[in-house]
Short mmCIF file of C-alpha atoms and ligand atoms in Angstrom, two decimals:
data_model
loop_
_atom_site.label_atom_id
_atom_site.label_comp_id
_atom_site.label_asym_id
_atom_site.label_seq_id
_atom_site.Cartn_x
_atom_site.Cartn_y
_atom_site.Cartn_z
CA MET A 237 -0.01 -0.10 -0.05
CA VAL A 238 1.27 3.46 -0.75
CA ASP A 239 1.97 5.87 2.11
CA ASN A 240 -0.27 8.80 1.03
CA ASN A 241 -1.04 10.40 4.34
CA ASN A 242 0.01 13.75 2.95
CA THR A 243 -2.28 13.76 -0.13
CA LEU A 244 -5.72 14.97 0.19
CA THR A 245 -8.13 12.60 -1.56
CA ASN A 246 -12.01 11.88 -1.71
CA ALA A 247 -13.20 9.33 0.12
CA SER A 248 -12.48 6.87 -2.59
CA GLY A 249 -8.74 7.81 -2.06
CA ILE A 250 -8.67 9.73 -5.45
CA PRO A 251 -6.40 12.78 -5.14
CA ILE A 252 -8.21 16.13 -5.00
CA ALA A 253 -6.58 18.86 -7.40
CA ASN A 254 -8.29 21.89 -5.64
CA ASN A 255 -9.78 22.10 -2.17
CA GLU A 256 -10.44 25.72 -2.22
CA VAL A 257 -11.83 26.90 -5.71
CA SER A 258 -15.05 25.37 -7.29
CA LYS A 259 -14.93 24.90 -11.14
CA SER A 260 -17.01 27.36 -13.12
CA ALA A 261 -17.63 28.20 -16.66
CA GLY A 262 -15.29 31.19 -17.04
CA LYS A 263 -14.69 33.86 -14.34
CA TYR A 264 -18.27 34.97 -14.38
CA GLY A 265 -20.18 32.07 -15.28
CA PRO A 266 -22.08 29.40 -13.17
CA LEU A 267 -20.50 26.40 -11.81
CA LEU A 268 -20.23 22.89 -13.64
CA LEU A 269 -22.25 19.93 -12.52
CA GLU A 270 -18.90 17.95 -13.41
CA ASP A 271 -17.16 19.35 -10.31
CA TYR A 272 -17.53 16.10 -8.29
CA ASP A 273 -15.19 17.21 -5.67
CA LEU A 274 -17.48 20.16 -4.82
CA LEU A 275 -20.55 18.10 -5.01
CA GLU A 276 -19.18 15.27 -2.82
CA LYS A 277 -18.18 17.79 -0.24
CA MET A 278 -21.35 19.45 -0.11
CA ALA A 279 -23.33 16.40 -0.19
CA HIS A 280 -21.41 14.80 2.60
CA PHE A 281 -21.53 18.01 4.94
CA ASN A 282 -25.56 18.10 4.28
CA ARG A 283 -25.56 14.46 6.15
CA GLU A 284 -22.98 15.19 8.85
CA ARG A 285 -25.59 15.25 11.54
CA ILE A 286 -27.21 12.07 12.85
CA PRO A 287 -30.43 12.26 15.21
CA GLU A 288 -29.06 13.25 18.73
CA ARG A 289 -30.17 10.82 21.87
CA VAL A 290 -33.38 11.74 22.80
CA VAL A 291 -32.13 11.88 26.41
CA HIS A 292 -28.59 12.37 27.42
CA ALA A 293 -27.52 14.23 24.20
CA LEU A 294 -25.09 16.41 25.74
CA GLY A 295 -21.95 14.70 27.02
CA ALA A 296 -18.41 13.97 27.18
CA GLY A 297 -16.26 11.00 27.60
CA ALA A 298 -13.04 9.28 28.12
CA TYR A 299 -10.97 5.90 28.41
CA GLY A 300 -9.53 4.57 31.46
CA THR A 301 -9.18 1.37 33.59
CA PHE A 302 -11.09 -0.45 36.17
CA THR A 303 -8.85 -2.10 38.75
CA VAL A 304 -9.93 -4.71 41.20
CA THR A 305 -9.02 -4.14 44.85
CA ASP A 306 -11.10 -6.35 46.82
CA ASP A 307 -12.17 -9.87 46.21
CA ILE A 308 -15.80 -10.53 45.51
CA THR A 309 -15.43 -13.88 43.36
CA HIS A 310 -17.64 -15.48 46.26
CA LEU A 311 -20.61 -13.26 44.82
CA THR A 312 -19.75 -13.20 41.09
CA LYS A 313 -18.08 -15.26 38.35
CA ALA A 314 -17.75 -12.00 36.16
CA LYS A 315 -14.22 -12.34 34.85
CA LEU A 316 -13.49 -8.57 35.31
CA PHE A 317 -14.05 -9.29 39.04
CA SER A 318 -11.96 -12.64 38.89
CA GLU A 319 -8.88 -11.58 40.94
CA VAL A 320 -7.60 -8.56 42.95
CA GLY A 321 -5.31 -6.45 40.91
CA LYS A 322 -6.97 -7.46 37.43
CA GLU A 323 -7.41 -4.58 35.14
CA THR A 324 -10.17 -4.05 32.47
CA GLU A 325 -10.28 -1.14 30.00
CA VAL A 326 -13.19 1.04 30.03
CA PHE A 327 -14.88 3.65 28.17
CA ALA A 328 -16.88 6.32 30.33
CA ARG A 329 -19.59 8.83 29.11
CA PHE A 330 -20.87 11.52 31.14
CA SER A 331 -24.03 13.63 30.11
CA THR A 332 -26.72 16.02 31.28
CA VAL A 333 -30.33 14.68 30.63
CA ALA A 334 -32.81 17.12 29.52
CA LYS A 335 -31.01 19.64 27.31
CA SER A 336 -30.35 19.23 23.51
CA LYS A 337 -26.81 18.63 22.34
CA GLY A 338 -25.98 22.33 21.76
CA GLY A 339 -27.27 23.43 25.28
CA SER A 340 -24.99 23.93 28.53
CA ASP A 341 -23.62 21.19 30.49
CA ILE A 342 -23.67 23.06 33.97
CA TYR A 343 -27.40 23.38 35.00
CA ARG A 344 -29.65 21.88 37.47
CA ASP A 345 -30.55 18.27 36.10
CA LEU A 346 -29.57 14.74 36.77
CA ARG A 347 -26.44 13.50 35.33
CA GLY A 348 -25.77 10.39 33.27
CA PHE A 349 -22.88 8.16 34.34
CA SER A 350 -22.18 5.17 31.92
CA LEU A 351 -19.36 2.63 31.69
CA LYS A 352 -18.33 0.32 28.99
CA HIS A 353 -16.14 -2.33 30.58
CA TYR A 354 -14.31 -4.22 27.63
CA THR A 355 -14.25 -7.61 29.60
CA GLU A 356 -13.06 -11.24 28.17
CA ASP A 357 -16.70 -12.13 28.15
CA GLY A 358 -17.96 -9.15 26.25
CA ASN A 359 -18.88 -5.64 26.96
CA TRP A 360 -20.43 -4.89 30.54
CA ASP A 361 -22.31 -1.55 30.07
CA MET A 362 -23.04 -0.02 33.70
CA VAL A 363 -25.35 2.68 32.39
CA GLY A 364 -26.06 4.75 35.41
CA ASN A 365 -26.79 8.14 36.77
CA GLY A 366 -25.19 10.60 39.26
CA THR A 367 -28.26 9.76 41.51
CA PRO A 368 -28.98 6.56 43.36
CA ILE A 369 -32.89 6.70 42.64
CA PHE A 370 -35.14 8.24 39.78
CA PHE A 371 -38.55 10.36 39.41
CA VAL A 372 -40.70 7.34 38.19
CA ARG A 373 -40.76 3.69 38.67
CA ASP A 374 -43.00 2.66 36.19
CA PRO A 375 -41.64 2.92 32.39
CA MET A 376 -45.22 3.87 31.22
CA LYS A 377 -44.64 7.27 32.89
CA PHE A 378 -40.92 7.91 31.69
CA MET A 379 -41.66 9.32 28.12
CA ASP A 380 -44.27 11.82 29.68
CA PHE A 381 -41.43 12.64 32.30
CA ILE A 382 -38.90 13.27 29.99
CA ARG A 383 -41.22 15.56 27.80
CA SER A 384 -42.18 17.66 30.95
CA GLN A 385 -38.29 18.53 30.97
CA LYS A 386 -37.99 19.29 27.38
CA GLU A 387 -39.31 22.36 25.23
CA HIS A 388 -42.96 23.28 25.34
CA PRO A 389 -44.71 22.00 22.16
CA GLU A 390 -45.62 25.38 20.94
CA GLN A 391 -43.44 28.02 22.91
CA HIS A 392 -40.31 25.77 22.47
CA TRP A 393 -38.55 26.75 25.75
CA ARG A 394 -38.15 24.81 28.85
CA GLN A 395 -40.57 25.92 31.53
CA ASP A 396 -40.43 25.28 35.49
CA GLU A 397 -44.23 25.12 35.19
CA MET A 398 -44.12 21.84 33.09
CA TRP A 399 -42.03 19.91 35.35
CA TRP A 400 -43.96 21.00 38.52
CA ASP A 401 -47.06 20.17 36.71
CA PHE A 402 -45.80 16.76 36.48
CA TRP A 403 -44.03 16.03 39.57
CA SER A 404 -46.92 17.38 41.63
CA GLN A 405 -49.25 14.86 40.07
CA VAL A 406 -46.59 11.77 40.29
CA PRO A 407 -46.06 11.60 43.88
CA GLU A 408 -43.28 9.09 43.75
CA SER A 409 -41.10 11.60 42.17
CA LEU A 410 -40.90 13.41 45.68
CA HIS A 411 -37.76 11.72 46.85
CA GLN A 412 -35.68 12.30 43.63
CA VAL A 413 -37.31 16.04 43.11
CA MET A 414 -36.04 16.98 46.67
CA TRP A 415 -32.49 15.26 45.80
CA LEU A 416 -32.60 17.29 42.42
CA MET A 417 -33.20 20.67 43.96
CA GLY A 418 -30.63 20.45 46.71
CA ASP A 419 -26.80 20.70 46.25
CA ARG A 420 -26.18 17.79 44.39
CA GLY A 421 -28.58 18.71 41.53
CA ALA A 422 -25.91 20.97 40.02
CA PRO A 423 -22.69 19.14 40.27
CA MET A 424 -19.43 21.18 39.69
CA GLY A 425 -18.71 19.06 36.47
CA TRP A 426 -18.34 15.37 36.02
CA ARG A 427 -15.25 14.71 38.01
CA HIS A 428 -16.93 15.87 41.45
CA MET A 429 -20.01 13.80 41.55
CA ASN A 430 -20.96 10.12 42.35
CA GLY A 431 -22.03 7.59 40.00
CA TYR A 432 -24.64 5.03 40.69
CA GLY A 433 -26.23 1.87 38.92
CA SER A 434 -29.38 3.12 40.51
CA HIS A 435 -31.36 0.09 39.69
CA THR A 436 -31.20 -3.27 41.45
CA PHE A 437 -28.84 -5.84 39.67
CA SER A 438 -27.84 -9.18 40.40
CA LEU A 439 -24.53 -10.99 40.85
CA ILE A 440 -24.32 -14.62 39.95
CA ASN A 441 -21.23 -16.80 41.27
CA GLU A 442 -19.73 -20.06 40.05
CA GLN A 443 -22.18 -22.21 41.93
CA ASN A 444 -24.81 -20.32 40.06
CA GLU A 445 -26.27 -18.53 43.24
CA ARG A 446 -27.80 -15.11 42.81
CA ILE A 447 -27.51 -12.18 45.03
CA TRP A 448 -29.19 -8.63 44.65
CA VAL A 449 -26.93 -5.91 44.27
CA LYS A 450 -26.52 -2.03 43.86
CA PHE A 451 -23.60 -0.33 42.29
CA HIS A 452 -21.96 2.70 43.66
CA TYR A 453 -18.93 4.79 42.36
CA LEU A 454 -17.76 7.48 44.84
CA SER A 455 -15.82 10.28 43.28
CA ASP A 456 -12.10 10.30 44.98
CA GLN A 457 -12.21 14.19 43.86
CA GLY A 458 -15.10 14.62 46.41
CA ILE A 459 -18.50 16.29 46.00
CA LYS A 460 -18.66 19.75 44.75
CA ASN A 461 -21.62 21.67 43.58
CA PHE A 462 -22.58 24.97 41.91
CA THR A 463 -24.97 27.08 43.82
CA GLU A 464 -27.90 28.14 42.01
CA GLU A 465 -26.60 31.53 41.37
CA GLN A 466 -23.02 30.41 40.38
CA TRP A 467 -24.34 27.92 37.53
CA MET A 468 -26.76 30.29 36.24
CA HIS A 469 -23.67 32.94 35.91
CA MET A 470 -20.94 30.38 34.76
CA GLN A 471 -23.22 29.03 31.76
CA GLY A 472 -23.24 32.48 30.20
CA ILE A 473 -19.28 32.38 30.58
CA GLU A 474 -18.44 28.99 29.68
CA PRO A 475 -21.57 26.78 28.49
CA ARG A 476 -19.27 23.75 28.45
CA TRP A 477 -17.69 23.94 31.68
CA ALA A 478 -17.98 20.29 32.81
CA THR A 479 -16.72 18.96 29.18
CA LYS A 480 -13.52 21.54 29.51
CA ASP A 481 -13.01 20.46 33.15
CA LEU A 482 -13.01 16.81 32.28
CA PHE A 483 -10.68 17.11 29.04
CA ASN A 484 -8.20 19.31 30.50
CA ALA A 485 -7.89 17.40 33.78
CA ILE A 486 -7.02 14.29 31.70
CA ASP A 487 -4.81 16.28 29.51
CA GLU A 488 -2.74 17.60 32.37
CA GLY A 489 -2.41 13.98 33.83
CA ASN A 490 -4.68 14.80 36.76
CA PHE A 491 -6.57 11.62 36.18
CA PRO A 492 -10.20 11.38 37.78
CA ALA A 493 -10.82 8.45 39.76
CA TRP A 494 -13.69 6.84 41.52
CA THR A 495 -13.97 3.94 44.23
CA MET A 496 -16.46 1.30 43.25
CA TYR A 497 -18.51 -0.27 45.87
CA ILE A 498 -21.61 -2.53 46.10
CA GLN A 499 -24.45 -3.14 48.47
CA THR A 500 -25.71 -6.61 48.42
CA MET A 501 -29.22 -8.22 49.31
CA THR A 502 -30.10 -11.85 49.70
CA ASP A 503 -33.29 -13.24 48.60
CA GLU A 504 -34.47 -13.65 52.16
CA GLN A 505 -33.49 -9.96 53.09
CA ALA A 506 -35.46 -9.04 49.95
CA GLN A 507 -38.78 -10.65 51.30
CA THR A 508 -38.52 -8.64 54.60
CA PHE A 509 -37.21 -5.52 53.48
CA GLN A 510 -39.27 -2.37 54.30
CA TRP A 511 -39.51 -1.50 50.71
CA ASN A 512 -39.72 -3.08 47.38
CA PRO A 513 -35.93 -3.74 46.72
CA PHE A 514 -36.87 -3.26 42.91
CA ASP A 515 -38.33 0.23 43.20
CA LEU A 516 -36.03 2.67 41.50
CA THR A 517 -37.33 5.73 43.74
CA LYS A 518 -35.64 3.96 46.90
CA VAL A 519 -32.31 3.38 48.28
CA TRP A 520 -31.20 0.64 50.23
CA PRO A 521 -30.07 2.59 53.44
CA HIS A 522 -26.49 2.42 54.12
CA GLY A 523 -27.00 1.32 57.71
CA ASP A 524 -28.80 -1.75 56.74
CA PHE A 525 -26.92 -2.86 53.63
CA PRO A 526 -23.37 -1.14 53.96
CA LEU A 527 -21.14 -0.37 51.14
CA GLN A 528 -18.67 -3.00 50.36
CA ARG A 529 -15.39 -1.96 48.53
CA VAL A 530 -14.70 -3.40 45.02
CA GLY A 531 -12.16 -1.53 42.81
CA LYS A 532 -10.90 1.61 41.48
CA LEU A 533 -12.11 3.50 38.09
CA THR A 534 -9.51 5.72 36.88
CA LEU A 535 -10.02 7.78 33.63
CA ASN A 536 -6.66 8.43 31.90
CA ARG A 537 -7.25 9.05 28.14
CA ASN A 538 -9.16 11.64 26.12
CA PRO A 539 -10.66 10.49 23.03
CA GLU A 540 -9.02 11.59 19.62
CA ASN A 541 -12.28 12.30 17.87
CA TYR A 542 -15.42 13.48 19.52
CA PHE A 543 -17.94 12.22 17.07
CA ALA A 544 -16.15 8.82 16.44
CA GLU A 545 -15.81 7.82 20.12
CA VAL A 546 -18.24 10.04 22.14
CA GLU A 547 -21.33 10.83 19.89
CA GLN A 548 -20.94 7.20 18.53
CA ALA A 549 -20.79 5.53 21.72
CA ALA A 550 -23.85 3.30 22.66
CA PHE A 551 -24.36 1.96 26.12
CA SER A 552 -26.96 -0.46 26.90
CA PRO A 553 -28.25 -1.86 30.27
CA GLY A 554 -28.97 -4.97 28.07
CA ASN A 555 -25.12 -5.59 28.03
CA VAL A 556 -24.54 -7.54 30.99
CA VAL A 557 -21.90 -10.16 31.09
CA PRO A 558 -21.98 -13.74 33.04
CA GLY A 559 -21.81 -13.25 36.47
CA ILE A 560 -23.79 -10.03 36.24
CA SER A 561 -27.74 -9.90 35.46
CA TRP A 562 -30.89 -7.80 35.82
CA SER A 563 -33.78 -7.65 38.39
CA PRO A 564 -37.50 -7.23 38.17
CA ASP A 565 -37.03 -3.55 38.52
CA ARG A 566 -39.60 -2.34 36.20
CA MET A 567 -37.61 0.59 34.76
CA LEU A 568 -34.66 -1.58 34.25
CA GLN A 569 -36.54 -4.21 32.33
CA ALA A 570 -38.03 -1.15 29.88
CA ARG A 571 -34.23 0.18 29.50
CA ILE A 572 -33.02 -3.42 28.41
CA MET A 573 -35.23 -2.92 24.96
CA SER A 574 -35.26 0.78 24.81
CA TYR A 575 -31.40 1.68 24.95
CA ALA A 576 -30.52 -0.65 22.03
CA ASP A 577 -33.60 0.47 20.38
CA THR A 578 -32.66 3.97 20.38
CA HIS A 579 -29.22 3.20 19.23
CA ARG A 580 -30.32 1.15 16.19
CA TYR A 581 -32.32 4.54 15.17
CA ARG A 582 -29.59 6.94 15.99
CA LEU A 583 -26.58 4.86 14.41
CA GLY A 584 -28.09 2.17 12.71
CA VAL A 585 -28.48 -1.64 13.38
CA ASN A 586 -24.72 -2.62 13.01
CA TYR A 587 -23.92 0.15 15.70
CA GLU A 588 -22.01 -2.38 17.91
CA SER A 589 -19.45 -2.84 15.34
CA ILE A 590 -18.32 0.86 15.78
CA PRO A 591 -14.93 0.62 17.31
CA VAL A 592 -15.97 2.23 20.61
CA ASN A 593 -18.60 -0.17 21.10
CA SER A 594 -17.25 -3.34 19.69
CA PRO A 595 -15.63 -5.79 22.24
CA HIS A 596 -11.88 -5.09 22.94
CA ALA A 597 -10.93 -8.02 25.03
CA THR A 598 -12.72 -10.63 22.98
CA GLN A 599 -14.59 -10.95 19.53
CA ALA A 600 -18.35 -10.96 18.78
CA ASN A 601 -19.48 -14.07 17.17
CA SER A 602 -23.28 -13.10 16.73
CA PRO A 603 -25.94 -14.64 14.73
CA TYR A 604 -26.44 -11.09 13.22
CA ARG A 605 -25.97 -10.55 9.58
CA ASP A 606 -26.24 -7.92 6.85
CA GLY A 607 -28.10 -4.68 7.34
CA PHE A 608 -27.02 -1.10 6.80
CA MET A 609 -23.39 0.04 7.24
CA ARG A 610 -22.30 -3.35 7.81
CA VAL A 611 -18.44 -2.35 7.31
CA ASP A 612 -16.67 -5.31 8.78
CA GLY A 613 -16.39 -8.73 7.17
CA ASN A 614 -19.85 -9.88 8.05
CA TYR A 615 -18.46 -13.22 8.98
CA GLY A 616 -17.20 -13.83 5.58
CA SER A 617 -18.03 -17.35 4.53
CA ARG A 618 -19.24 -18.80 7.77
CA GLN A 619 -22.57 -20.21 7.80
CA ASN A 620 -25.25 -17.78 8.36
CA TYR A 621 -28.06 -20.31 9.89
CA HIS A 622 -28.15 -22.86 12.68
CA PRO A 623 -28.40 -25.46 13.34
CA THR A 624 -26.26 -26.59 10.50
CA ARG A 625 -23.81 -29.22 9.45
CA TYR A 626 -21.19 -26.86 9.15
CA GLU A 627 -18.98 -25.14 11.54
CA TYR A 628 -20.86 -22.69 13.93
CA PRO A 629 -19.94 -21.15 17.13
CA LYS A 630 -21.47 -22.93 20.42
CA ALA A 631 -23.83 -21.58 22.96
CA ASP A 632 -22.10 -21.04 26.48
CA GLN A 633 -23.90 -22.16 29.71
CA ARG A 634 -21.94 -19.88 31.60
CA ALA A 635 -24.11 -17.09 30.39
CA ALA A 636 -27.26 -18.96 31.70
CA THR A 637 -28.82 -17.31 34.65
CA PRO A 638 -30.46 -18.99 37.51
CA PRO A 639 -34.17 -19.05 37.77
CA TYR A 640 -36.35 -17.21 39.97
CA GLU A 641 -40.10 -17.57 41.11
CA VAL A 642 -42.78 -15.17 40.13
CA SER A 643 -46.50 -15.37 40.89
CA GLY A 644 -49.66 -13.42 40.67
CA MET A 645 -52.13 -12.17 38.27
CA ALA A 646 -51.13 -10.61 34.79
CA ASP A 647 -52.44 -7.08 35.32
CA ARG A 648 -51.60 -3.55 35.37
CA ILE A 649 -50.71 -3.40 39.04
CA GLU A 650 -49.30 -0.23 40.75
CA LEU A 651 -46.47 -0.50 42.92
CA ASP A 652 -47.54 0.58 46.46
CA GLU A 653 -49.03 4.02 46.25
CA ALA A 654 -48.64 5.09 49.69
CA ASP A 655 -44.98 4.81 50.27
CA TYR A 656 -43.56 7.96 48.34
CA SER A 657 -42.65 10.23 51.22
CA ASP A 658 -40.61 7.93 53.85
CA GLN A 659 -37.23 8.04 52.12
CA ALA A 660 -38.17 11.94 51.18
CA LYS A 661 -38.08 12.34 54.77
CA MET A 662 -35.03 10.34 55.34
CA PHE A 663 -33.31 12.49 52.67
CA TYR A 664 -34.35 16.02 54.43
CA GLN A 665 -33.40 14.75 57.96
CA MET A 666 -30.13 13.96 56.51
CA LEU A 667 -29.44 17.48 55.32
CA ASP A 668 -27.58 20.19 57.35
CA ASN A 669 -28.85 23.52 58.11
CA GLY A 670 -27.18 24.99 55.07
CA GLU A 671 -28.28 22.48 52.72
CA LYS A 672 -31.74 22.84 53.71
CA ASP A 673 -31.83 26.59 53.44
CA ARG A 674 -30.41 26.05 49.93
CA LEU A 675 -32.96 23.49 49.13
CA VAL A 676 -35.70 25.79 49.94
CA HIS A 677 -34.18 28.60 48.22
CA ASN A 678 -33.86 26.70 44.90
CA ILE A 679 -37.42 25.43 45.24
CA GLY A 680 -38.77 28.85 45.91
CA GLY A 681 -37.07 30.18 42.93
CA SER A 682 -38.52 27.52 40.41
CA LEU A 683 -41.94 26.61 42.02
CA GLY A 684 -42.66 30.25 42.70
CA LYS A 685 -43.13 30.75 38.87
CA CYS A 686 -45.97 28.22 38.79
CA PRO A 687 -49.86 28.67 38.68
CA ASN A 688 -51.39 28.36 41.96
CA ASP A 689 -53.06 25.08 41.81
CA ILE A 690 -49.67 23.45 41.00
CA LYS A 691 -47.95 25.22 43.96
CA GLU A 692 -50.83 23.84 46.32
CA ARG A 693 -50.62 20.30 44.98
CA GLN A 694 -46.73 20.43 45.41
CA LEU A 695 -46.77 21.98 48.90
CA ALA A 696 -49.24 19.30 50.20
CA LEU A 697 -46.50 16.70 49.11
CA PHE A 698 -43.74 18.61 50.93
CA ARG A 699 -45.90 18.98 53.99
CA GLU A 700 -45.88 15.15 54.25
CA VAL A 701 -41.94 15.37 54.35
CA ASP A 702 -41.93 18.14 56.89
CA GLU A 703 -44.54 20.92 58.00
CA ASN A 704 -41.85 23.51 58.44
CA PHE A 705 -40.05 22.71 55.42
CA ALA A 706 -43.34 23.31 53.28
CA HIS A 707 -44.20 26.40 55.18
CA ARG A 708 -40.40 27.76 54.36
CA VAL A 709 -40.90 26.77 50.72
CA SER A 710 -44.33 28.45 50.70
CA THR A 711 -42.56 31.62 51.99
CA ALA A 712 -39.45 31.30 49.68
CA MET A 713 -41.82 31.22 46.67
CA SER A 714 -42.79 34.95 47.05
CA GLU A 715 -39.59 36.11 48.18
CA VAL A 716 -36.96 34.25 45.81
CA LYS A 717 -36.59 36.40 42.70
CA PRO A 718 -34.73 34.27 39.77
CA PRO A 719 -32.30 36.45 38.08
CA GLN A 720 -33.76 38.49 35.31
CA PRO A 721 -32.04 39.44 32.18
CA ASP A 722 -30.96 43.28 32.37
CA PRO A 723 -33.64 44.72 30.31
CA LYS A 724 -31.38 47.78 29.13
CA PRO A 725 -29.37 47.27 26.11
CA ALA A 726 -25.46 47.76 26.56
CA ALA A 727 -25.38 50.69 24.23
CA VAL A 728 -28.21 53.10 23.13
P1 NDP B 93 -26.97 7.30 55.09
O1 NDP B 93 -26.81 8.47 56.40
O2 NDP B 93 -26.74 5.91 55.74
O3 NDP B 93 -26.38 7.59 53.85
C1 NDP B 93 -26.62 8.91 53.38
C2 NDP B 93 -25.87 8.93 51.93
O4 NDP B 93 -26.37 10.11 51.47
C3 NDP B 93 -24.23 9.16 52.22
O5 NDP B 93 -23.48 8.37 52.37
C4 NDP B 93 -24.22 9.95 50.94
O6 NDP B 93 -24.14 8.82 49.98
C5 NDP B 93 -25.42 10.44 50.47
N1 NDP B 93 -25.76 12.13 50.75
C6 NDP B 93 -25.14 12.68 51.62
N2 NDP B 93 -25.46 14.11 51.64
C7 NDP B 93 -26.26 14.17 50.66
C8 NDP B 93 -26.80 15.08 49.97
N3 NDP B 93 -26.88 16.36 50.24
N4 NDP B 93 -27.63 14.84 48.86
C9 NDP B 93 -27.62 13.68 48.20
N5 NDP B 93 -27.13 12.77 48.91
C10 NDP B 93 -26.31 12.80 49.94
O7 NDP B 93 -28.65 7.49 55.13
P2 NDP B 93 -29.59 6.26 54.18
O8 NDP B 93 -28.75 5.25 53.50
O9 NDP B 93 -30.46 5.96 55.12
O10 NDP B 93 -29.98 7.19 53.18
C11 NDP B 93 -30.45 8.52 53.65
C12 NDP B 93 -30.95 9.55 52.04
O11 NDP B 93 -29.65 9.33 51.70
C13 NDP B 93 -31.50 8.67 51.33
O12 NDP B 93 -33.05 8.87 51.47
C14 NDP B 93 -31.23 9.17 49.91
O13 NDP B 93 -31.97 10.22 49.44
C15 NDP B 93 -29.75 9.76 50.35
N6 NDP B 93 -28.92 8.62 49.59
C16 NDP B 93 -28.63 7.54 50.03
C17 NDP B 93 -27.89 6.77 49.37
C18 NDP B 93 -27.87 5.30 49.72
O14 NDP B 93 -27.22 4.19 48.83
N7 NDP B 93 -28.36 4.66 50.75
C19 NDP B 93 -27.05 7.12 48.24
C20 NDP B 93 -26.92 8.42 48.04
C21 NDP B 93 -28.07 9.05 48.69
P3 NDP B 93 -22.96 8.78 48.92
O15 NDP B 93 -21.77 8.35 49.85
O16 NDP B 93 -23.32 7.70 47.80
O17 NDP B 93 -22.63 10.03 48.32
#
């Protein structure tokens, strides 16, 4: 092959004679249809944008390593945890949730915290958030929740009224709303926040025994947050504050790290747990289910190309490896399908053969063939059906999961409607006085913009948390004036 790295070519490798001047009929004449280089350049540009993610559109990513520090082989047979000291390559993507790709990455919102572990058993995607809980616990409500966070259908800007309208009518959101409106709802970049798997998952050991598990990644940098006024100010000065903060830290060799912990719960404990252990609006209290240290995640390499490696990164909770599995959490069950589905729409059916998404420590030997943008060898001459008399990869029982019992009538059954405020109370009681003040202040500035019926509904929910808290919010709604743009132009 010739080394033509210094020659500008088109996508077919044909040299381009001039990349600056189009071909015209004389100096003042029209352009010629035969200017293939111009036509190709325009046509490709016209197709540069792909659909953005419907949630978590705005994010940044980096490569790194997960290192096991503590033995959990009695709990899981997953190869990435097989021995202390074992290192696994990781790609991490952090994101905001509601804003579109062009928005600012520092504002009050949840944050995405996703890790792709390139293990010898294939890729394990830990597709989590910077919060251990969520607003809803039934996927039927998810799409409506997200729309309440996005632009108004007519006016096309985000409106406090929309989210409080939704939250005040969905009481199970209360715990997450209190968390979001508190200090941790506006993290100072992605390095200074924790990550959580949020859902309950399961670990399966060599004896094929299952234990329920929650994943926690606590920031070694410590938690740091913006105040309401700080992020509002900063997003005008540097709307990509978090993206820059992550990139520059890694570029300077100041590698961010998180310590990974798990909480575990046996089936017997699950039977008697005070709450539904698969309810995404609840935590497992640390006092009852202590954190057990597992390893260290360190990010040490920036991607070379944002589009190729970050925009095209595709994580799915469906990607669990032998030794890790799901739980009956309703939101998780829906995400197993939904994430891969959105990637098929966004990137095409062969999205997992894009280098950042493909396995790095093993190879894919899937039964899938053909489809748009099949740019690898498509398994060459290997037989494309099974069973067959020809050579074909074998199924592996290591990936089989132990059965678990289910019972009951098939119906649309609500999770317990009455248990939405007890953990919100726990959350409120944990806050110190300064945190309580800022929570009241943040809610006051936002809920204060809403019509009275929304305010009253939400205050009734806050009263269930704490009478005094609701009273303080009610006062703050009339006192806190959100910053207004200066109506005077700079020059007249
Ligand atoms: P604990 O006192 O045992 O644990 C509280 C945990 O809450 C801390 O370890 C810390 O988690 C986190 N936390 C501390 N300050 C804040 C804050 N200002 N905003 C958000 N989270 C904070 O109590 P419980 O385990 O009984 O939980 C009490 C409440 O804490 C829950 O209702 C939940 O809202 C919140 N919480 C609980 C977590 C859990 O897994 N049990 C995790 C995160 C929050 P971390 O070390 O992960 O930062």
